[in-house]
XYZ file of C-alpha atoms in Angstrom:
456
model
C 6.537 -8.753 -6.319
C 9.062 -7.151 -3.954
C 10.925 -10.454 -3.550
C 9.649 -12.549 -6.489
C 11.550 -10.633 -9.159
C 15.291 -11.214 -9.521
C 17.032 -7.912 -8.652
C 20.109 -8.792 -10.753
C 18.219 -9.387 -14.032
C 16.488 -6.934 -16.332
C 12.721 -7.214 -16.721
C 13.161 -8.289 -20.340
C 15.357 -11.265 -19.435
C 13.019 -12.369 -16.641
C 9.976 -12.308 -18.902
C 11.835 -14.051 -21.708
C 12.933 -16.953 -19.513
C 9.612 -18.896 -19.433
C 9.191 -18.436 -23.198
C 12.678 -19.835 -23.771
C 11.994 -22.840 -21.546
C 8.470 -23.728 -22.642
C 8.014 -22.545 -26.236
C 9.817 -22.823 -29.577
C 9.515 -19.122 -30.407
C 12.596 -17.415 -31.784
C 14.076 -14.287 -30.181
C 12.096 -11.858 -32.378
C 8.765 -13.600 -31.692
C 9.505 -13.733 -27.968
C 10.177 -9.990 -27.949
C 6.917 -9.251 -29.777
C 4.877 -11.320 -27.311
C 6.601 -9.738 -24.294
C 5.984 -6.201 -25.576
C 2.335 -7.077 -26.259
C 1.733 -8.446 -22.752
C 3.488 -5.469 -21.149
C 1.175 -3.115 -23.018
C -1.845 -5.171 -21.949
C -0.926 -4.867 -18.256
C -0.537 -1.097 -18.564
C 3.221 -0.495 -18.989
C 3.416 2.777 -20.921
C 7.012 2.335 -22.091
C 7.426 -1.408 -22.691
C 10.604 -0.930 -24.752
C 12.263 0.905 -21.880
C 10.955 -1.601 -19.321
C 12.800 -4.453 -21.031
C 16.154 -2.858 -20.168
C 15.183 -1.749 -16.649
C 15.689 -3.571 -13.352
C 12.961 -4.254 -10.730
C 14.202 -1.506 -8.382
C 13.441 1.077 -11.086
C 9.693 0.468 -10.627
C 7.127 1.092 -7.911
C 5.454 -1.796 -6.094
C 2.419 -1.568 -8.353
C 4.553 -1.612 -11.483
C 6.429 -4.684 -10.236
C 3.132 -6.464 -9.601
C 2.164 -5.787 -13.217
C 5.436 -7.401 -14.308
C 4.580 -10.506 -12.278
C 1.125 -10.656 -13.853
C 2.664 -10.339 -17.302
C 5.051 -13.186 -16.489
C 2.180 -15.442 -15.378
C 0.035 -14.645 -18.421
C 2.739 -15.062 -21.064
C 2.240 -18.819 -21.484
C -1.588 -18.641 -21.582
C -2.038 -21.298 -18.867
C -5.022 -23.605 -18.338
C -5.117 -22.749 -14.621
C -4.120 -19.379 -13.221
C -3.664 -19.206 -9.435
C -3.782 -15.543 -8.449
C -2.534 -15.175 -4.866
C -3.380 -11.612 -3.779
C -2.730 -10.330 -7.332
C -3.857 -6.752 -6.671
C -2.408 -6.102 -3.203
C 0.096 -3.496 -4.429
C -2.143 -1.902 -7.074
C -4.235 1.257 -6.984
C -7.969 1.170 -7.720
C -7.697 2.080 -11.412
C -5.007 -0.501 -12.140
C -6.796 -3.105 -9.993
C -9.827 -2.837 -12.197
C -7.783 -2.851 -15.391
C -5.751 -5.923 -14.341
C -8.728 -7.869 -13.021
C -10.742 -7.270 -16.168
C -7.704 -8.282 -18.193
C -7.566 -11.540 -16.211
C -11.283 -12.107 -16.793
C -10.815 -11.481 -20.500
C -8.090 -14.118 -20.514
C -10.296 -16.574 -18.643
C -13.027 -16.176 -21.236
C -10.855 -16.102 -24.350
C -8.461 -18.912 -23.380
C -10.959 -21.036 -21.416
C -8.687 -20.644 -18.384
C -9.720 -21.554 -14.852
C -8.963 -18.843 -12.297
C -8.416 -19.520 -8.591
C -8.354 -16.172 -6.805
C -6.839 -16.055 -3.307
C -7.675 -12.703 -1.743
C -8.745 -10.732 1.307
C -10.152 -7.888 -0.847
C -13.862 -8.543 -0.350
C -15.244 -5.849 -2.731
C -13.009 -7.170 -5.519
C -14.048 -10.774 -4.803
C -17.724 -9.816 -4.741
C -17.433 -7.987 -8.067
C -15.344 -10.414 -10.130
C -15.734 -13.948 -8.772
C -18.455 -16.534 -9.437
C -18.065 -18.595 -6.282
C -16.555 -17.987 -2.833
C -14.883 -20.468 -0.489
C -14.265 -19.174 3.053
C -11.371 -20.787 4.939
C -10.373 -20.601 8.583
C -7.453 -22.386 10.232
C -7.031 -24.805 7.349
C -10.709 -25.748 7.010
C -13.494 -24.684 4.673
C -16.230 -23.173 6.843
C -18.582 -21.997 4.095
C -18.877 -21.934 0.319
C -21.429 -20.938 -2.269
C -22.250 -18.339 -4.903
C -21.075 -14.789 -4.367
C -24.629 -13.483 -3.956
C -25.468 -16.063 -1.285
C -22.314 -15.540 0.744
C -22.231 -11.743 0.870
C -25.978 -11.142 1.264
C -26.787 -13.888 3.759
C -23.695 -15.545 5.294
C -24.413 -18.582 7.451
C -21.172 -19.058 9.372
C -20.157 -16.761 12.247
C -16.631 -16.344 10.843
C -17.979 -15.174 7.461
C -20.243 -12.681 9.207
C -17.255 -11.472 11.256
C -15.232 -10.905 8.076
C -18.023 -8.929 6.430
C -18.616 -6.851 9.559
C -14.896 -5.971 9.656
C -15.225 -3.859 6.510
C -14.129 -0.227 7.138
C -16.918 2.216 7.925
C -16.757 5.994 7.663
C -16.992 7.717 11.054
C -17.760 11.343 11.879
C -15.300 13.911 10.554
C -13.008 15.185 13.302
C -12.456 18.877 13.854
C -8.869 19.936 13.090
C -7.901 23.533 13.843
C -7.118 25.064 10.413
C -5.059 27.780 12.113
C -2.795 25.315 13.931
C 0.879 25.547 13.035
C 1.816 22.577 10.797
C 4.092 19.990 12.357
C 5.529 19.261 8.909
C 5.361 21.340 5.747
C 6.906 20.751 2.326
C 7.179 23.616 -0.149
C 7.854 23.199 -3.861
C 9.387 19.740 -3.480
C 10.836 18.278 -6.679
C 12.550 14.906 -7.122
C 14.448 14.031 -10.296
C 15.896 10.626 -11.148
C 18.775 10.074 -13.566
C 19.492 6.686 -15.133
C 21.733 5.327 -17.895
C 20.942 2.526 -20.342
C 24.648 2.057 -21.143
C 28.118 3.157 -20.113
C 28.424 5.858 -22.786
C 24.720 6.628 -23.198
C 23.495 10.044 -22.056
C 21.556 9.991 -18.776
C 17.766 9.771 -18.910
C 16.052 12.297 -16.669
C 12.685 11.592 -15.098
C 10.968 14.063 -12.796
C 8.974 12.122 -10.182
C 7.646 15.142 -8.245
C 6.709 18.527 -9.702
C 6.748 21.267 -7.064
C 4.531 19.593 -4.423
C 3.228 21.661 -1.483
C 1.819 19.827 1.545
C 1.222 20.574 5.228
C 0.204 18.255 8.084
C -1.053 19.714 11.374
C -0.636 18.190 14.855
C -3.001 15.275 15.422
C -4.147 15.280 11.769
C -4.339 12.218 9.510
C -3.657 13.185 5.897
C -4.201 10.449 3.313
C -2.103 10.490 0.145
C -3.822 8.578 -2.668
C -3.331 8.154 -6.394
C -2.450 5.705 -9.121
C 0.621 3.520 -8.920
C 3.637 5.540 -10.016
C 1.971 8.879 -9.223
C 4.725 9.812 -6.750
C 3.060 8.981 -3.420
C 5.867 6.827 -2.013
C 8.544 9.103 -3.493
C 7.017 12.058 -1.625
C 6.841 10.068 1.609
C 10.451 8.906 1.315
C 11.591 12.420 0.446
C 9.893 13.831 3.557
C 11.550 11.097 5.651
C 14.977 11.957 4.225
C 15.364 8.639 2.394
C 15.258 10.266 -1.078
C 17.059 13.582 -1.706
C 14.981 16.474 -3.030
C 16.149 18.165 -6.219
C 14.426 21.411 -5.243
C 12.134 22.786 -2.554
C 12.330 22.728 1.225
C 11.036 20.803 4.244
C 9.883 22.783 7.291
C 9.559 21.046 10.670
C 8.101 22.888 13.675
C 8.596 26.196 11.856
C 12.259 25.648 10.912
C 13.678 24.490 7.596
C 15.596 21.225 7.838
C 18.416 20.052 5.603
C 20.745 17.045 5.773
C 23.568 17.607 8.291
C 21.941 20.778 9.622
C 21.632 21.319 13.431
C 17.901 20.500 13.266
C 18.317 17.379 11.102
C 18.861 14.895 13.954
C 15.843 16.161 15.909
C 13.728 16.021 12.756
C 14.742 12.442 11.936
C 13.896 11.339 15.486
C 10.445 12.936 15.213
C 9.672 11.628 11.720
C 9.220 7.840 11.606
C 8.100 5.462 8.844
C 5.906 2.336 8.813
C 6.757 0.446 5.633
C 4.464 -1.598 3.389
C 6.302 -4.893 3.869
C 6.800 -5.569 7.610
C 8.765 -8.764 6.983
C 11.224 -6.980 4.727
C 11.635 -4.010 7.092
C 12.345 -6.099 10.233
C 15.827 -7.575 10.748
C 15.334 -11.370 10.707
C 18.377 -11.864 12.980
C 17.026 -9.727 15.829
C 14.478 -10.569 18.504
C 11.328 -8.485 18.803
C 12.466 -6.739 21.993
C 15.736 -5.677 20.296
C 14.001 -4.487 17.115
C 11.751 -2.117 19.068
C 14.422 -1.063 21.577
C 16.790 -0.150 18.733
C 14.588 2.864 17.964
C 15.598 4.300 21.375
C 19.353 4.050 20.895
C 19.662 7.833 20.319
C 17.605 8.698 23.412
C 20.269 10.065 25.749
C 17.787 11.091 28.443
C 16.709 7.531 29.357
C 18.778 4.820 30.978
C 18.743 1.153 29.995
C 15.972 0.170 32.428
C 13.725 3.013 31.278
C 14.240 2.066 27.633
C 13.401 -1.549 28.420
C 10.260 -0.483 30.281
C 9.149 1.706 27.329
C 9.784 -1.187 24.927
C 7.634 -3.565 26.970
C 4.924 -0.913 27.448
C 4.585 -0.087 23.743
C 4.479 -3.789 22.786
C 1.681 -4.276 25.311
C -0.101 -1.258 23.836
C 0.004 -2.722 20.320
C -1.337 -6.048 21.582
C 1.876 -8.104 21.927
C 2.526 -9.274 25.491
C 5.685 -10.696 27.057
C 5.372 -13.981 25.145
C 6.560 -12.255 21.982
C 9.647 -10.467 23.352
C 12.135 -13.242 22.542
C 10.628 -14.317 19.227
C 12.061 -13.590 15.795
C 10.051 -11.938 12.962
C 9.586 -15.244 11.079
C 7.760 -16.657 14.123
C 4.999 -14.036 13.866
C 2.038 -13.657 11.534
C 1.779 -10.781 9.059
C -0.496 -8.791 11.359
C 1.803 -9.325 14.353
C 4.836 -8.241 12.336
C 3.029 -5.064 11.319
C 2.254 -4.395 14.993
C 5.981 -4.698 15.736
C 6.721 -2.226 12.925
C 4.157 0.203 14.379
C 5.631 -0.221 17.886
C 9.125 0.513 16.565
C 7.870 3.662 14.811
C 6.067 5.153 17.828
C 8.184 3.975 20.792
C 10.322 7.118 20.532
C 7.158 9.273 20.759
C 7.622 11.050 17.423
C 5.438 13.918 16.304
C 4.953 12.683 12.738
C 4.571 9.186 11.251
C 4.543 8.224 7.567
C 2.515 5.039 7.011
C 3.321 3.738 3.523
C 0.664 1.129 2.606
C 0.788 -0.024 6.232
C -2.278 -2.282 5.991
C -2.303 -3.341 2.325
C -0.912 -6.837 2.987
C -3.333 -7.686 5.817
C -6.622 -9.579 5.717
C -9.902 -7.833 6.485
C -10.165 -8.613 10.199
C -6.477 -7.928 10.960
C -6.643 -4.756 8.861
C -9.533 -3.526 11.017
C -7.551 -4.253 14.194
C -4.432 -2.451 12.928
C -6.486 0.562 11.760
C -8.139 0.826 15.170
C -4.710 0.480 16.805
C -3.310 3.331 14.696
C -6.278 5.522 15.633
C -5.847 4.726 19.339
C -2.121 5.541 19.200
C -2.818 8.719 17.261
C -5.208 9.915 19.966
C -3.088 8.854 22.945
C 0.205 10.245 21.556
C -1.277 13.114 19.465
C 0.510 11.813 16.364
C 0.246 13.370 12.934
C -0.005 10.764 10.150
C 0.769 10.899 6.458
C -1.182 7.810 5.382
C -0.101 6.648 1.904
C -2.599 4.154 0.529
C -4.552 2.913 -2.475
C -7.211 1.279 -0.259
C -9.985 3.854 -0.536
C -12.165 2.110 2.076
C -9.424 2.408 4.717
C -8.752 6.016 3.699
C -12.451 6.761 4.114
C -12.327 5.338 7.637
C -9.090 6.958 8.866
C -8.416 10.223 7.038
C -9.253 13.745 8.108
C -7.982 15.184 4.843
C -7.287 13.543 1.465
C -4.613 14.592 -1.044
C -4.913 13.088 -4.536
C -1.729 12.792 -6.596
C -1.412 12.299 -10.343
C 1.851 12.196 -12.328
C 3.944 13.697 -9.537
C 1.616 16.623 -8.791
C -1.385 17.212 -6.534
C -4.599 16.908 -8.552
C -7.018 17.714 -5.728
C -7.174 17.974 -1.955
C -9.805 18.621 0.686
C -11.402 17.117 3.758
C -12.484 13.496 3.529
C -16.195 14.150 2.997
C -15.558 16.688 0.224
C -13.295 14.306 -1.697
C -15.459 11.194 -1.312
C -18.874 12.788 -1.750
C -18.227 15.561 -4.283
C -14.840 15.215 -6.009
C -14.056 18.067 -8.374
C -11.354 16.371 -10.435
C -12.275 13.835 -13.129
C -9.211 11.832 -12.102
C -10.424 11.605 -8.479
C -13.875 10.571 -9.664
C -12.368 7.831 -11.818
C -10.253 6.628 -8.887
C -13.271 6.390 -6.596
C -15.475 4.800 -9.258
C -13.010 2.076 -10.232
C -13.779 -0.398 -7.444
C -17.230 -1.053 -5.935
C -18.004 -0.732 -2.236
C -19.701 -3.095 0.206
C -22.487 -1.574 2.295
C -23.620 -3.317 5.470
C -27.169 -4.680 5.588
C -29.137 -6.439 8.335
C -27.960 -9.892 7.275
C -24.702 -9.246 5.391
C -23.467 -6.703 2.835
C -24.583 -5.420 -0.566
C -22.422 -4.531 -3.566
C -22.677 -0.906 -4.715
C -20.860 1.545 -6.970
C -19.785 4.761 -5.285
C -21.430 6.996 -7.906
C -24.279 6.612 -10.377
C -24.084 4.427 -13.485
C -23.461 7.505 -15.634
C -20.524 8.533 -13.447
C -19.161 4.992 -13.608
C -19.313 5.004 -17.423
C -17.568 8.390 -17.547
C -14.864 7.046 -15.219
C -14.424 4.008 -17.475
C -14.074 6.285 -20.523
C -11.465 8.398 -18.732
C -9.584 5.286 -17.657
């Protein structure tokens, strides 16, 4: 959805276009159908969305717009290519069940292309496993996940994230980064003379990350996770509050600002969009060292080669361009660029959401290895609860721009106190490894699942 929506057209015009081309509905009828489909995909202010542009929405919101566009014409065949990649667990479930409702009511065939194995196991009737352009195995969902026959299928299922032991983080350690009372307010106009609309995205958020700690930031799409991450990185100005780095408050253009920006790096969700397509891999990574005045050119080149080797990309990749790499390789380049300067704090914004199961496992293990070898502190922004369960030391749950709950990983996943957290964890089933394959399970009891559905 990041690149599929036209940035120069309002959402209303983009959704109206297929109805204009393929139906005989008049303008009023087209508007009614568009508003109806926007409500069905969970847009709370469909009237306002019609006048807004794609950049006004989060990644999850934009994916909902794409789903609305595909469903408007009530097709006979719906090809859903990773339809829930940018969506949180609650919206994933809502959108998938909406798609199933459409399949049943309109007699529509649904071809789901996905690497989200729990979602596939829960909602699909049949699975086809492909590798290098060939079908290696196919059959019913129950057969494939419980007793896979092909080695590649077994490898995929065994790549599912698994919770490890909880690491000990010194609670008395001085935070490497601390935000106090952070608020972010957006102003927008619907017309030249119209009064500005004010939307508060963050409401006085307090957060601290200690050295070597991995803090996961989770929540529904539009809850303010990415806004908080971008605000900490200095990409979005704060309306109120302060950021403290290594015990000192930092502000734009202050004496400590440059040092803070060098020690706070970001890994973005879309590696292809965040890498310059005109630059070679060696130049992309080396660019992160351009402000390092203590190293000469040869030392910078050596560090560039060393970090690429560490992330699993040898000398063969140095002179390639981003379009010559796979998605997983591009994400490794993005990780190398973020850590080559040896920062103290890294913000990973949906860093593995676009990767398949096996590559996701490799990148997660790589991030853990780098975190241990470089003593990095991570703010891991994600809606993939299985990955959060594997990586995080502490989990912070956000809802409507505020923190709903926080605690160590085991407390949040095993005994959440907030009804919102419980609904988030109950929305998508989990896959548990067995002797032959995996089994499909809900995280809580059936009663908890029904309560979560009622809350949703």
